[in-house]
Amino acid sequence: GAGVSQSPSNKVTEKGKDVELRCDPISGHTALYWYRQSLGQGLEFLIYFQGNSAPDKSGLPSDRFSAERTGGSVSTLTIQRTQQEDSAVYLCASSLVGSQGNYEQYFGPGTRLTVT
Amino acid sequence: SQQGEEDPQALSIQEGENATMNCSYKTSINNLQWYRQNSGRGLVHLILIRSNEREKHSGRLRVTLDTSKKSSSLLITASRAADTASYFCATAITGRRALTFGSGTRLQVQP
């Protein structure tokens, strides 16, 4: 398949543990986005990568959250010292050049994170 | 706060009826996009309308955009049970790369 893939699909972790969520974007898409969706809510922007430019981290809710994108492809979102309020579905999307958001975004199936 | 707010929050109709969902936003946009989400997982892009466009069609979907009122509507004609999903509007704001999503409309189409 040529779509965006995410792993794991589900993750249950204990409060205080670190977690890593992975996103494989569509090949050739230079823009990659991470969003978070709490139950019954809309999507909350977390971070945006575009090519080799510095990422837009303006949506990260705290310094416990970080993300990297290696080689302009795969991205990892890391949450340190998880809290119960971090429980949500984490969605990754990719698109062609993200200038001004003019291009449609292709979403992965998401990772459902549950912090107990 | 959300840039886009959908109305209604929930909508239940019978198969064959039309469904209309509205979206309002606050700041100037480059384009507005509508997405569909099944079962709280990945979103699927439905249609994009640019700020200089007023109406766009795609199959049974019709989207309008009124930049003077900062609002958009999504019309699904001749709805089917398979259209049951949550629908989100997302705005591409000038100077911001990521989309800003509304809270969504949950559509239930009864067979």
Coordinates of N, CA, C and O in Angstrom, one line a residue, chain A residues 13-97:
Chain A
T13 N 0.0 2.3 28.2 CA 1.2 2.5 29.0 C 0.8 3.1 30.3 O -0.3 3.6 30.6
E14 N 1.7 2.9 31.3 CA 1.5 3.3 32.6 C 2.0 4.8 32.7 O 3.0 5.2 32.1
K15 N 1.3 5.5 33.6 CA 1.6 6.9 33.8 C 3.1 7.0 34.2 O 3.6 6.2 35.0
G16 N 3.8 8.0 33.6 CA 5.2 8.1 33.9 C 6.2 7.5 32.9 O 7.4 7.8 32.9
K17 N 5.7 6.6 32.1 CA 6.5 5.9 31.1 C 6.6 6.8 29.9 O 5.8 7.6 29.6
D18 N 7.7 6.5 29.1 CA 7.9 7.2 27.9 C 7.3 6.3 26.7 O 7.3 5.1 26.8
V19 N 6.8 7.0 25.7 CA 6.3 6.2 24.5 C 6.8 6.9 23.3 O 7.1 8.0 23.2
E20 N 6.9 6.0 22.2 CA 7.3 6.5 20.9 C 6.3 6.0 19.9 O 5.9 4.8 19.9
L21 N 5.8 6.9 19.1 CA 4.9 6.7 18.1 C 5.5 6.9 16.7 O 6.2 7.9 16.5
R22 N 5.3 6.0 15.8 CA 6.0 6.1 14.5 C 5.0 6.4 13.4 O 3.9 6.0 13.4
C23 N 5.5 7.1 12.4 CA 4.7 7.5 11.2 C 5.6 7.3 10.0 O 6.7 7.9 9.9
D24 N 5.1 6.6 9.0 CA 5.7 6.4 7.7 C 4.8 7.2 6.7 O 3.7 6.7 6.3
P25 N 5.3 8.3 6.2 CA 4.5 9.1 5.2 C 4.5 8.5 3.8 O 5.2 7.5 3.5
I26 N 3.7 9.0 3.0 CA 3.7 8.6 1.6 C 5.0 9.0 0.9 O 5.4 10.2 1.1
S27 N 5.5 8.1 0.2 CA 6.8 8.4 -0.5 C 6.7 9.6 -1.4 O 5.7 9.8 -2.2
G28 N 7.6 10.6 -1.2 CA 7.6 11.8 -2.1 C 6.9 12.9 -1.4 O 7.1 14.1 -1.9
H29 N 6.2 12.7 -0.4 CA 5.5 13.8 0.4 C 6.6 14.5 1.3 O 7.1 13.8 2.1
T30 N 6.8 15.8 1.1 CA 7.8 16.5 1.8 C 7.3 17.0 3.1 O 8.0 17.4 4.0
A31 N 6.0 17.2 3.2 CA 5.4 17.7 4.4 C 4.8 16.6 5.3 O 4.1 15.7 4.8
L32 N 5.0 16.7 6.6 CA 4.5 15.7 7.5 C 4.0 16.4 8.8 O 4.6 17.4 9.3
Y33 N 2.8 16.0 9.2 CA 2.1 16.7 10.3 C 1.7 15.6 11.4 O 1.4 14.5 11.1
W34 N 1.8 16.1 12.6 CA 1.2 15.3 13.7 C 0.1 16.1 14.4 O 0.2 17.3 14.6
Y35 N -1.0 15.3 14.6 CA -2.2 15.9 15.2 C -2.6 15.0 16.4 O -2.2 13.8 16.4
R36 N -3.3 15.5 17.3 CA -3.9 14.8 18.4 C -5.4 15.0 18.5 O -5.9 16.1 18.3
Q37 N -6.1 13.9 18.7 CA -7.5 14.0 18.8 C -8.0 13.3 20.0 O -7.9 12.1 20.2
S38 N -8.6 14.1 20.9 CA -9.2 13.5 22.1 C -10.6 13.0 21.8 O -11.2 13.4 20.8
L39 N -11.2 12.2 22.6 CA -12.4 11.5 22.4 C -13.5 12.5 22.0 O -13.8 13.5 22.8
G40 N -14.1 12.4 20.8 CA -15.2 13.2 20.4 C -14.9 14.7 20.1 O -15.7 15.5 19.9
Q41 N -13.6 14.9 19.9 CA -13.1 16.3 19.7 C -12.5 16.4 18.2 O -12.3 15.4 17.5
G42 N -12.2 17.6 17.9 CA -11.5 17.8 16.6 C -10.1 17.6 16.8 O -9.6 17.1 17.8
L43 N -9.3 17.8 15.7 CA -7.9 17.6 15.7 C -7.1 18.8 16.2 O -7.4 19.9 15.9
E44 N -6.1 18.5 17.0 CA -5.3 19.5 17.6 C -3.9 19.4 17.0 O -3.3 18.3 17.0
F45 N -3.4 20.4 16.3 CA -2.1 20.4 15.7 C -1.0 20.3 16.7 O -1.0 21.0 17.7
L46 N 0.0 19.5 16.4 CA 1.1 19.3 17.3 C 2.4 19.9 16.7 O 3.0 20.7 17.2
I47 N 2.8 19.3 15.5 CA 4.1 19.7 14.9 C 4.0 19.4 13.4 O 3.3 18.6 13.0
Y48 N 4.8 20.2 12.7 CA 4.9 20.1 11.2 C 6.3 20.1 10.8 O 7.1 20.9 11.2
F49 N 6.6 19.2 9.8 CA 7.9 19.1 9.2 C 7.7 19.4 7.7 O 6.8 18.9 7.1
Q50 N 8.7 20.2 7.2 CA 8.7 20.5 5.7 C 10.1 20.4 5.2 O 10.9 21.3 5.5
G51 N 10.4 19.4 4.5 CA 11.7 19.2 3.9 C 12.8 19.3 5.0 O 12.7 18.7 6.0
N52 N 13.8 20.1 4.7 CA 14.9 20.3 5.6 C 14.8 21.5 6.5 O 15.7 21.8 7.2
S53 N 13.6 22.1 6.4 CA 13.4 23.3 7.2 C 13.2 23.0 8.7 O 12.8 21.8 9.0
A54 N 13.4 23.9 9.6 CA 13.2 23.7 11.0 C 11.7 23.4 11.2 O 10.8 24.1 10.6
P55 N 11.4 22.4 12.0 CA 10.0 22.1 12.2 C 9.2 23.2 12.9 O 9.8 23.9 13.7
D56 N 7.9 23.2 12.7 CA 7.0 24.1 13.4 C 6.5 23.4 14.6 O 5.7 22.5 14.5
K57 N 7.0 23.7 15.8 CA 6.7 23.0 17.0 C 5.6 23.7 17.8 O 5.4 23.4 19.0
S58 N 5.0 24.7 17.2 CA 4.1 25.6 18.0 C 2.9 24.9 18.7 O 2.4 25.4 19.6
G59 N 2.6 23.7 18.2 CA 1.4 23.0 18.8 C 1.7 22.0 19.9 O 0.8 21.5 20.5
L60 N 3.0 21.8 20.1 CA 3.4 20.8 21.2 C 2.9 21.4 22.5 O 3.2 22.5 22.9
P61 N 2.1 20.6 23.3 CA 1.5 21.1 24.5 C 2.5 21.2 25.7 O 2.2 22.0 26.6
S62 N 3.6 20.6 25.7 CA 4.6 20.7 26.8 C 5.9 20.2 26.3 O 6.0 19.6 25.2
D63 N 6.9 20.4 27.1 CA 8.3 20.0 26.7 C 8.4 18.5 26.9 O 9.5 17.9 26.6
R64 N 7.4 17.8 27.3 CA 7.4 16.3 27.4 C 7.3 15.7 26.0 O 7.6 14.6 25.8
F65 N 6.8 16.6 25.1 CA 6.5 16.1 23.7 C 7.7 16.5 22.8 O 8.1 17.7 22.8
S66 N 8.1 15.6 22.0 CA 9.1 16.0 21.0 C 8.9 15.1 19.8 O 8.3 14.0 19.8
A67 N 9.5 15.5 18.6 CA 9.3 14.7 17.4 C 10.5 14.9 16.6 O 11.2 16.0 16.6
E68 N 10.9 13.9 15.8 CA 11.9 14.1 14.8 C 11.5 13.4 13.5 O 10.7 12.5 13.5
R69 N 12.2 13.8 12.5 CA 11.9 13.2 11.2 C 13.3 12.9 10.6 O 14.0 13.8 10.2
T70 N 13.6 11.6 10.4 CA 14.9 11.2 9.9 C 14.9 11.1 8.4 O 14.0 10.4 7.9
G71 N 15.9 11.6 7.8 CA 16.1 11.5 6.3 C 14.9 12.0 5.5 O 14.7 11.6 4.4
G72 N 14.1 12.9 6.1 CA 13.0 13.5 5.4 C 11.9 12.5 5.1 O 11.0 12.7 4.3
S73 N 11.9 11.4 5.9 CA 10.8 10.4 5.7 C 10.1 10.0 7.0 O 9.3 10.8 7.5
V74 N 10.5 9.0 7.6 CA 9.9 8.5 8.8 C 10.0 9.5 9.9 O 11.0 10.2 10.1
S75 N 8.9 9.6 10.7 CA 8.9 10.5 11.9 C 8.5 9.7 13.1 O 7.7 8.8 13.1
T76 N 9.1 10.1 14.2 CA 8.8 9.6 15.5 C 8.3 10.7 16.5 O 9.0 11.7 16.6
L77 N 7.2 10.5 17.1 CA 6.7 11.4 18.1 C 7.0 10.7 19.5 O 6.6 9.6 19.7
T78 N 7.7 11.4 20.3 CA 8.0 10.9 21.7 C 7.3 11.7 22.7 O 7.3 12.9 22.7
I79 N 6.7 10.9 23.6 CA 6.1 11.6 24.8 C 6.8 11.0 26.0 O 6.8 9.8 26.3
Q80 N 7.4 11.9 26.8 CA 8.1 11.5 28.0 C 7.2 11.6 29.2 O 6.3 12.5 29.3
R81 N 7.4 10.8 30.2 CA 6.7 10.8 31.5 C 5.2 11.1 31.2 O 4.6 12.0 31.6
T82 N 4.6 10.1 30.5 CA 3.2 10.2 30.1 C 2.3 10.5 31.3 O 2.5 10.0 32.4
Q83 N 1.3 11.3 31.0 CA 0.2 11.6 31.9 C -1.1 11.1 31.4 O -1.2 10.9 30.2
Q84 N -2.1 11.0 32.2 CA -3.4 10.5 31.8 C -4.0 11.4 30.8 O -4.7 10.9 29.9
E85 N -3.8 12.7 30.9 CA -4.4 13.6 29.9 C -3.7 13.5 28.5 O -4.2 14.1 27.5
D86 N -2.7 12.7 28.4 CA -2.1 12.4 27.1 C -2.9 11.4 26.3 O -2.6 11.2 25.1
S87 N -3.8 10.7 27.0 CA -4.6 9.7 26.3 C -5.4 10.3 25.2 O -6.1 11.3 25.4
A88 N -5.2 9.8 24.0 CA -5.8 10.3 22.8 C -5.5 9.5 21.6 O -4.7 8.5 21.7
V89 N -6.0 9.8 20.4 CA -5.6 9.2 19.2 C -4.6 10.2 18.5 O -4.9 11.4 18.4
Y90 N -3.4 9.7 18.2 CA -2.4 10.5 17.6 C -2.4 10.2 16.1 O -2.1 9.1 15.7
L91 N -2.6 11.3 15.3 CA -2.8 11.1 13.9 C -1.6 11.8 13.2 O -1.2 12.9 13.5
C92 N -1.1 11.1 12.2 CA 0.0 11.6 11.3 C -0.6 11.8 9.9 O -1.5 11.0 9.5
A93 N -0.2 12.8 9.3 CA -0.6 13.1 7.9 C 0.6 13.6 7.1 O 1.6 14.1 7.6
S94 N 0.5 13.3 5.8 CA 1.6 13.9 4.9 C 0.9 14.5 3.7 O -0.2 14.2 3.4
S95 N 1.7 15.4 3.1 CA 1.2 16.0 1.9 C 2.3 16.4 1.0 O 3.5 16.4 1.4
L96 N 2.0 16.8 -0.2 CA 3.0 17.4 -1.1 C 3.3 18.7 -0.5 O 2.8 19.1 0.5
V97 N 4.2 19.5 -1.1 CA 4.7 20.7 -0.6 C 3.7 21.4 0.2 O 2.7 21.8 -0.4

